[in-house]
Amino acid sequence: MRDVLETLIVVPMPLLFILLAGLVVWRHRRLSFWLICGATVLLVILSMPITPALLIQPLNMEPRLVGEARPDAILVPTAGMFRDPSGRWWSNNTGIARAVSGSQLSRRHGVPLILSGGNPGGEPVSEAGVVAEQLGLGGASLILEHGAENTWDTALAASRIISERGGHRVLVVTSEAHVKRMAASLRAQGLEVFVTTARNTVAPKVRLFGDWFPTSSGLGASRAVLYEYIAILYYLTKGHIDLEDLVAALSRDSA
C-alpha cells in the first residue's frame, strides 16, 4: 500500500491525472485548456535537469566536517536492494557508492562504520548485510544495523549505538537529496551531525542544450527531490522532527 501511495503522490502521476481531468472536461474548453497546458508545461519543466539541480540545493545545505574535527562514528544508510534471476541479492548503485565512501572515511578517521538497513517487505536478508557482503566489509570497526526500514528508524538506531559508545557526533554519508531529512532526524535524537555526499561514478552524458533539454533522467531526478520534500513535510506533521532540526545548521553558521 505504501508503494502505491508513493507512486500516486509523486510526479509524474499527479500531472497525468491533471491531463486526464483536462480531457474529461473537454466540453469546458477554457478549463480544459488550462489543465492540459498547465500539466504539460510542468511536465516539461520537471524533465529539465536544471530543475532538480536547483530544487536540491536547500536539501544539501548541511555542515561538512572540516579541520581537526573528528566524528565518533560514520553512518551509512542503505538505499535498497534487488534480487537477480538466480536468487542472489544485490545492493543498488546508490547504496554501493555510499558504503564505499563510508568505509574510506571510517579508515581515515579510525572510527566505527555503521551500515544501517533492514529487510523491507520481510525479505530473508537485510540491506546492510547485502552491502557488507557485496563489498567484503568486516572487522571490529563495522557495525551492521539490520532493523531500520526507513530514515527515522535509522536515526533511532544510530543514536542508540553511538550513545552506548559514549559518542555524540556522527558523520553521515548519503545522497544529496537525502541529506536534509537524514540530518534532521539525527539532530532530533540529540546528535551533532556532519554530512558528506556520495555520488555514483558514472560519466555524465553530453546533452543537447545542456541541462535545459527535457530528459527522462531529469524527470526521475525531479521525482526523487520532490519525494524528499514530501517526506520532510510528513516527518514534520508526524512530530518526528521540527523546524529547528531542519535549520539548526544554518543558525549555527550565522551565530
mmCIF file of C-alpha atoms in Angstrom:
data_model
loop_
_atom_site.group_PDB
_atom_site.id
_atom_site.type_symbol
_atom_site.label_atom_id
_atom_site.label_comp_id
_atom_site.label_asym_id
_atom_site.label_seq_id
_atom_site.Cartn_x
_atom_site.Cartn_y
_atom_site.Cartn_z
ATOM 1 C CA MET A 1 0.000 0.000 0.000
ATOM 2 C CA ARG A 2 2.823 2.413 0.864
ATOM 3 C CA ASP A 3 4.469 1.880 -2.524
ATOM 4 C CA VAL A 4 1.151 2.558 -4.254
ATOM 5 C CA LEU A 5 0.634 5.814 -2.336
ATOM 6 C CA GLU A 6 4.178 6.974 -3.080
ATOM 7 C CA THR A 7 3.636 6.319 -6.769
ATOM 8 C CA LEU A 8 0.374 8.273 -6.804
ATOM 9 C CA ILE A 9 1.572 11.392 -4.981
ATOM 10 C CA VAL A 10 4.943 11.926 -6.698
ATOM 11 C CA VAL A 11 5.406 13.068 -10.301
ATOM 12 C CA PRO A 12 4.541 12.272 -12.992
ATOM 13 C CA MET A 13 1.323 10.652 -11.757
ATOM 14 C CA PRO A 14 -0.354 13.849 -10.417
ATOM 15 C CA LEU A 15 0.407 15.596 -13.708
ATOM 16 C CA LEU A 16 -1.059 12.714 -15.671
ATOM 17 C CA PHE A 17 -4.207 12.937 -13.544
ATOM 18 C CA ILE A 18 -4.432 16.650 -14.371
ATOM 19 C CA LEU A 19 -4.079 15.860 -18.075
ATOM 20 C CA LEU A 20 -6.808 13.243 -17.761
ATOM 21 C CA ALA A 21 -9.036 15.737 -15.956
ATOM 22 C CA GLY A 22 -8.479 18.180 -18.809
ATOM 23 C CA LEU A 23 -9.699 15.591 -21.286
ATOM 24 C CA VAL A 24 -12.690 14.670 -19.124
ATOM 25 C CA VAL A 25 -13.894 18.298 -19.013
ATOM 26 C CA TRP A 26 -13.212 18.831 -22.713
ATOM 27 C CA ARG A 27 -16.606 20.491 -23.184
ATOM 28 C CA HIS A 28 -15.490 23.266 -20.863
ATOM 29 C CA ARG A 29 -12.832 24.432 -23.294
ATOM 30 C CA ARG A 30 -11.263 27.135 -21.173
ATOM 31 C CA LEU A 31 -10.862 24.909 -18.101
ATOM 32 C CA SER A 32 -9.715 22.004 -20.242
ATOM 33 C CA PHE A 33 -7.158 24.196 -21.999
ATOM 34 C CA TRP A 34 -5.609 25.433 -18.753
ATOM 35 C CA LEU A 35 -5.484 21.960 -17.191
ATOM 36 C CA ILE A 36 -3.829 20.355 -20.211
ATOM 37 C CA CYS A 37 -1.410 23.219 -20.831
ATOM 38 C CA GLY A 38 -0.530 23.568 -17.157
ATOM 39 C CA ALA A 39 0.217 19.862 -16.740
ATOM 40 C CA THR A 40 2.237 19.778 -19.967
ATOM 41 C CA VAL A 41 4.340 22.794 -19.019
ATOM 42 C CA LEU A 42 5.034 21.404 -15.540
ATOM 43 C CA LEU A 43 5.989 18.042 -17.025
ATOM 44 C CA VAL A 44 8.469 19.699 -19.370
ATOM 45 C CA ILE A 45 9.939 21.874 -16.615
ATOM 46 C CA LEU A 46 10.358 18.934 -14.234
ATOM 47 C CA SER A 47 12.037 16.935 -17.014
ATOM 48 C CA MET A 48 14.781 19.549 -17.415
ATOM 49 C CA PRO A 49 17.901 18.504 -15.434
ATOM 50 C CA ILE A 50 18.339 22.115 -14.333
ATOM 51 C CA THR A 51 15.119 21.862 -12.277
ATOM 52 C CA PRO A 52 16.207 19.146 -9.808
ATOM 53 C CA ALA A 53 19.670 20.761 -9.713
ATOM 54 C CA LEU A 54 18.048 23.915 -8.332
ATOM 55 C CA LEU A 55 15.495 22.173 -6.113
ATOM 56 C CA ILE A 56 18.163 20.049 -4.446
ATOM 57 C CA GLN A 57 20.210 22.983 -3.172
ATOM 58 C CA PRO A 58 18.141 23.642 0.019
ATOM 59 C CA LEU A 59 18.217 19.909 0.794
ATOM 60 C CA ASN A 60 22.002 19.833 0.622
ATOM 61 C CA MET A 61 22.698 22.746 2.985
ATOM 62 C CA GLU A 62 24.247 20.898 5.913
ATOM 63 C CA PRO A 63 27.589 21.276 7.766
ATOM 64 C CA ARG A 64 30.625 19.441 6.409
ATOM 65 C CA LEU A 65 33.422 18.073 8.566
ATOM 66 C CA VAL A 66 36.436 20.397 8.344
ATOM 67 C CA GLY A 67 39.680 20.997 10.164
ATOM 68 C CA GLU A 68 40.632 18.725 13.048
ATOM 69 C CA ALA A 69 37.059 17.773 13.931
ATOM 70 C CA ARG A 70 36.634 14.025 14.354
ATOM 71 C CA PRO A 71 33.350 12.121 14.328
ATOM 72 C CA ASP A 72 32.513 9.385 16.786
ATOM 73 C CA ALA A 73 31.097 7.201 14.012
ATOM 74 C CA ILE A 74 30.371 7.091 10.288
ATOM 75 C CA LEU A 75 26.756 6.359 9.390
ATOM 76 C CA VAL A 76 25.753 4.947 6.013
ATOM 77 C CA PRO A 77 22.024 4.426 5.405
ATOM 78 C CA THR A 78 21.459 1.851 2.674
ATOM 79 C CA ALA A 79 19.407 2.629 -0.419
ATOM 80 C CA GLY A 80 17.585 -0.511 -1.486
ATOM 81 C CA MET A 81 18.397 -3.915 -2.925
ATOM 82 C CA PHE A 82 17.206 -6.289 -5.613
ATOM 83 C CA ARG A 83 17.350 -9.998 -6.375
ATOM 84 C CA ASP A 84 18.739 -11.303 -9.657
ATOM 85 C CA PRO A 85 17.197 -14.246 -11.579
ATOM 86 C CA SER A 86 19.473 -16.685 -9.766
ATOM 87 C CA GLY A 87 18.044 -15.576 -6.418
ATOM 88 C CA ARG A 88 21.108 -13.667 -5.226
ATOM 89 C CA TRP A 89 20.611 -10.280 -3.557
ATOM 90 C CA TRP A 90 22.480 -7.143 -4.596
ATOM 91 C CA SER A 91 22.615 -3.568 -3.362
ATOM 92 C CA ASN A 92 21.786 -0.860 -5.869
ATOM 93 C CA ASN A 93 24.440 1.549 -7.171
ATOM 94 C CA THR A 94 23.472 4.298 -4.739
ATOM 95 C CA GLY A 95 23.943 2.055 -1.730
ATOM 96 C CA ILE A 96 27.301 0.839 -3.030
ATOM 97 C CA ALA A 97 28.555 4.395 -3.579
ATOM 98 C CA ARG A 98 27.537 5.371 -0.038
ATOM 99 C CA ALA A 99 29.124 2.307 1.538
ATOM 100 C CA VAL A 100 32.420 2.696 -0.337
ATOM 101 C CA SER A 101 32.728 6.340 0.742
ATOM 102 C CA GLY A 102 31.731 5.461 4.300
ATOM 103 C CA SER A 103 34.301 2.681 4.512
ATOM 104 C CA GLN A 104 37.055 5.006 3.333
ATOM 105 C CA LEU A 105 36.080 7.659 5.878
ATOM 106 C CA SER A 106 35.927 5.071 8.654
ATOM 107 C CA ARG A 107 39.521 4.026 7.973
ATOM 108 C CA ARG A 108 40.685 7.634 7.608
ATOM 109 C CA HIS A 109 39.234 8.779 10.941
ATOM 110 C CA GLY A 110 39.712 5.491 12.778
ATOM 111 C CA VAL A 111 36.083 5.309 13.931
ATOM 112 C CA PRO A 112 33.324 2.686 13.567
ATOM 113 C CA LEU A 113 31.282 2.372 10.391
ATOM 114 C CA ILE A 114 27.543 1.884 10.959
ATOM 115 C CA LEU A 115 25.756 0.308 7.993
ATOM 116 C CA SER A 116 22.025 0.683 8.572
ATOM 117 C CA GLY A 117 19.356 -1.081 6.537
ATOM 118 C CA GLY A 118 16.687 -3.626 7.393
ATOM 119 C CA ASN A 119 14.654 -6.071 5.357
ATOM 120 C CA PRO A 120 11.658 -4.155 3.962
ATOM 121 C CA GLY A 121 8.847 -6.401 2.859
ATOM 122 C CA GLY A 122 10.028 -9.194 5.157
ATOM 123 C CA GLU A 123 12.823 -10.333 2.852
ATOM 124 C CA PRO A 124 15.147 -13.023 4.269
ATOM 125 C CA VAL A 125 18.214 -10.752 4.162
ATOM 126 C CA SER A 126 18.893 -7.189 5.307
ATOM 127 C CA GLU A 127 20.122 -4.356 3.106
ATOM 128 C CA ALA A 128 23.037 -3.749 5.477
ATOM 129 C CA GLY A 129 24.106 -7.387 5.267
ATOM 130 C CA VAL A 130 23.855 -7.425 1.483
ATOM 131 C CA VAL A 131 26.024 -4.312 1.091
ATOM 132 C CA ALA A 132 28.651 -5.602 3.537
ATOM 133 C CA GLU A 133 28.855 -8.982 1.799
ATOM 134 C CA GLN A 134 28.989 -7.460 -1.669
ATOM 135 C CA LEU A 135 31.892 -5.149 -0.743
ATOM 136 C CA GLY A 136 33.651 -7.628 1.532
ATOM 137 C CA LEU A 137 33.364 -5.355 4.575
ATOM 138 C CA GLY A 138 34.014 -6.726 8.037
ATOM 139 C CA GLY A 139 36.105 -6.417 11.148
ATOM 140 C CA ALA A 140 35.606 -4.943 14.589
ATOM 141 C CA SER A 141 35.008 -1.443 13.260
ATOM 142 C CA LEU A 142 31.936 -2.497 11.250
ATOM 143 C CA ILE A 143 28.511 -2.302 12.913
ATOM 144 C CA LEU A 144 25.610 -3.781 10.972
ATOM 145 C CA GLU A 145 22.190 -2.441 11.918
ATOM 146 C CA HIS A 146 19.560 -4.796 10.493
ATOM 147 C CA GLY A 147 16.319 -3.310 11.828
ATOM 148 C CA ALA A 148 15.837 0.075 10.143
ATOM 149 C CA GLU A 149 13.257 0.230 7.376
ATOM 150 C CA ASN A 150 13.278 3.983 6.823
ATOM 151 C CA THR A 151 15.193 7.170 7.635
ATOM 152 C CA TRP A 152 13.556 7.641 11.032
ATOM 153 C CA ASP A 153 14.348 4.073 12.084
ATOM 154 C CA THR A 154 17.950 4.646 11.007
ATOM 155 C CA ALA A 155 18.193 7.787 13.163
ATOM 156 C CA LEU A 156 16.821 5.984 16.219
ATOM 157 C CA ALA A 157 19.138 3.011 15.792
ATOM 158 C CA ALA A 158 22.232 5.120 15.077
ATOM 159 C CA SER A 159 21.548 7.352 18.078
ATOM 160 C CA ARG A 160 21.298 4.328 20.360
ATOM 161 C CA ILE A 161 24.512 2.772 19.016
ATOM 162 C CA ILE A 162 26.540 5.983 19.224
ATOM 163 C CA SER A 163 25.207 6.910 22.678
ATOM 164 C CA GLU A 164 26.036 3.461 24.041
ATOM 165 C CA ARG A 165 29.634 4.058 22.932
ATOM 166 C CA GLY A 166 29.738 7.441 24.671
ATOM 167 C CA GLY A 167 29.671 9.495 21.477
ATOM 168 C CA HIS A 168 27.528 12.347 20.217
ATOM 169 C CA ARG A 169 28.982 13.341 16.823
ATOM 170 C CA VAL A 170 28.173 11.494 13.610
ATOM 171 C CA LEU A 171 29.300 11.883 10.013
ATOM 172 C CA VAL A 172 26.548 10.782 7.617
ATOM 173 C CA VAL A 173 27.314 9.532 4.129
ATOM 174 C CA THR A 174 24.250 9.693 1.931
ATOM 175 C CA SER A 175 22.866 11.167 -1.295
ATOM 176 C CA GLU A 176 22.396 14.888 -1.874
ATOM 177 C CA ALA A 177 18.606 14.796 -1.833
ATOM 178 C CA HIS A 178 18.521 12.668 1.324
ATOM 179 C CA VAL A 179 20.952 14.790 3.364
ATOM 180 C CA LYS A 180 18.451 17.182 4.958
ATOM 181 C CA ARG A 181 15.941 14.582 6.180
ATOM 182 C CA MET A 182 18.628 12.252 7.498
ATOM 183 C CA ALA A 183 20.483 15.039 9.315
ATOM 184 C CA ALA A 184 17.293 16.492 10.811
ATOM 185 C CA SER A 185 16.217 13.065 12.071
ATOM 186 C CA LEU A 186 19.586 12.559 13.766
ATOM 187 C CA ARG A 187 19.550 16.044 15.320
ATOM 188 C CA ALA A 188 16.102 15.257 16.719
ATOM 189 C CA GLN A 189 17.874 12.488 18.680
ATOM 190 C CA GLY A 190 20.365 14.964 20.144
ATOM 191 C CA LEU A 191 23.342 14.146 17.921
ATOM 192 C CA GLU A 192 25.747 16.622 16.369
ATOM 193 C CA VAL A 193 25.596 15.947 12.658
ATOM 194 C CA PHE A 194 28.023 16.430 9.785
ATOM 195 C CA VAL A 195 27.430 15.166 6.282
ATOM 196 C CA THR A 196 29.178 14.193 3.101
ATOM 197 C CA THR A 197 27.538 13.104 -0.132
ATOM 198 C CA ALA A 198 28.294 10.060 -2.247
ATOM 199 C CA ARG A 199 27.697 10.002 -5.981
ATOM 200 C CA ASN A 200 27.710 7.195 -8.497
ATOM 201 C CA THR A 201 30.887 7.378 -10.565
ATOM 202 C CA VAL A 202 29.127 7.385 -13.926
ATOM 203 C CA ALA A 203 30.346 9.825 -16.549
ATOM 204 C CA PRO A 204 27.597 12.352 -17.373
ATOM 205 C CA LYS A 205 26.244 12.316 -20.897
ATOM 206 C CA VAL A 206 26.654 15.360 -23.112
ATOM 207 C CA ARG A 207 23.135 16.673 -23.689
ATOM 208 C CA LEU A 208 21.770 18.884 -26.424
ATOM 209 C CA PHE A 209 21.202 22.350 -24.903
ATOM 210 C CA GLY A 210 22.850 21.118 -21.701
ATOM 211 C CA ASP A 211 20.635 20.935 -18.635
ATOM 212 C CA TRP A 212 17.785 22.792 -20.318
ATOM 213 C CA PHE A 213 16.701 19.916 -22.582
ATOM 214 C CA PRO A 214 13.990 17.641 -21.095
ATOM 215 C CA THR A 215 15.141 14.093 -20.396
ATOM 216 C CA SER A 216 13.761 11.037 -18.647
ATOM 217 C CA SER A 217 16.644 11.169 -16.168
ATOM 218 C CA GLY A 218 15.745 14.783 -15.398
ATOM 219 C CA LEU A 219 12.194 13.744 -14.590
ATOM 220 C CA GLY A 220 13.496 10.904 -12.430
ATOM 221 C CA ALA A 221 15.749 13.290 -10.513
ATOM 222 C CA SER A 222 12.863 15.743 -10.012
ATOM 223 C CA ARG A 223 10.744 12.894 -8.712
ATOM 224 C CA ALA A 224 13.421 11.936 -6.153
ATOM 225 C CA VAL A 225 13.842 15.520 -4.950
ATOM 226 C CA LEU A 226 10.105 16.188 -4.670
ATOM 227 C CA TYR A 227 9.728 12.918 -2.773
ATOM 228 C CA GLU A 228 12.185 14.237 -0.168
ATOM 229 C CA TYR A 229 10.230 17.470 0.242
ATOM 230 C CA ILE A 230 7.041 15.463 0.756
ATOM 231 C CA ALA A 231 8.815 13.128 3.188
ATOM 232 C CA ILE A 232 10.143 16.070 5.222
ATOM 233 C CA LEU A 233 6.645 17.525 5.409
ATOM 234 C CA TYR A 234 5.357 14.134 6.564
ATOM 235 C CA TYR A 235 8.034 13.934 9.276
ATOM 236 C CA LEU A 236 7.074 17.429 10.461
ATOM 237 C CA THR A 237 3.379 16.555 10.674
ATOM 238 C CA LYS A 238 4.173 13.290 12.490
ATOM 239 C CA GLY A 239 6.322 15.130 15.028
ATOM 240 C CA HIS A 240 9.463 13.159 14.211
ATOM 241 C CA ILE A 241 11.344 16.410 13.564
ATOM 242 C CA ASP A 242 10.640 20.109 13.993
ATOM 243 C CA LEU A 243 11.710 23.237 12.144
ATOM 244 C CA GLU A 244 14.661 23.748 14.492
ATOM 245 C CA ASP A 245 16.059 20.372 13.422
ATOM 246 C CA LEU A 246 15.874 21.465 9.783
ATOM 247 C CA VAL A 247 17.535 24.841 10.200
ATOM 248 C CA ALA A 248 19.946 24.114 13.046
ATOM 249 C CA ALA A 249 22.917 24.024 10.701
ATOM 250 C CA LEU A 250 22.074 27.433 9.255
ATOM 251 C CA SER A 251 21.543 29.049 12.644
ATOM 252 C CA ARG A 252 24.913 27.772 13.918
ATOM 253 C CA ASP A 253 26.703 29.136 10.867
ATOM 254 C CA SER A 254 25.128 32.568 11.261
ATOM 255 C CA ALA A 255 25.758 32.773 15.020
#
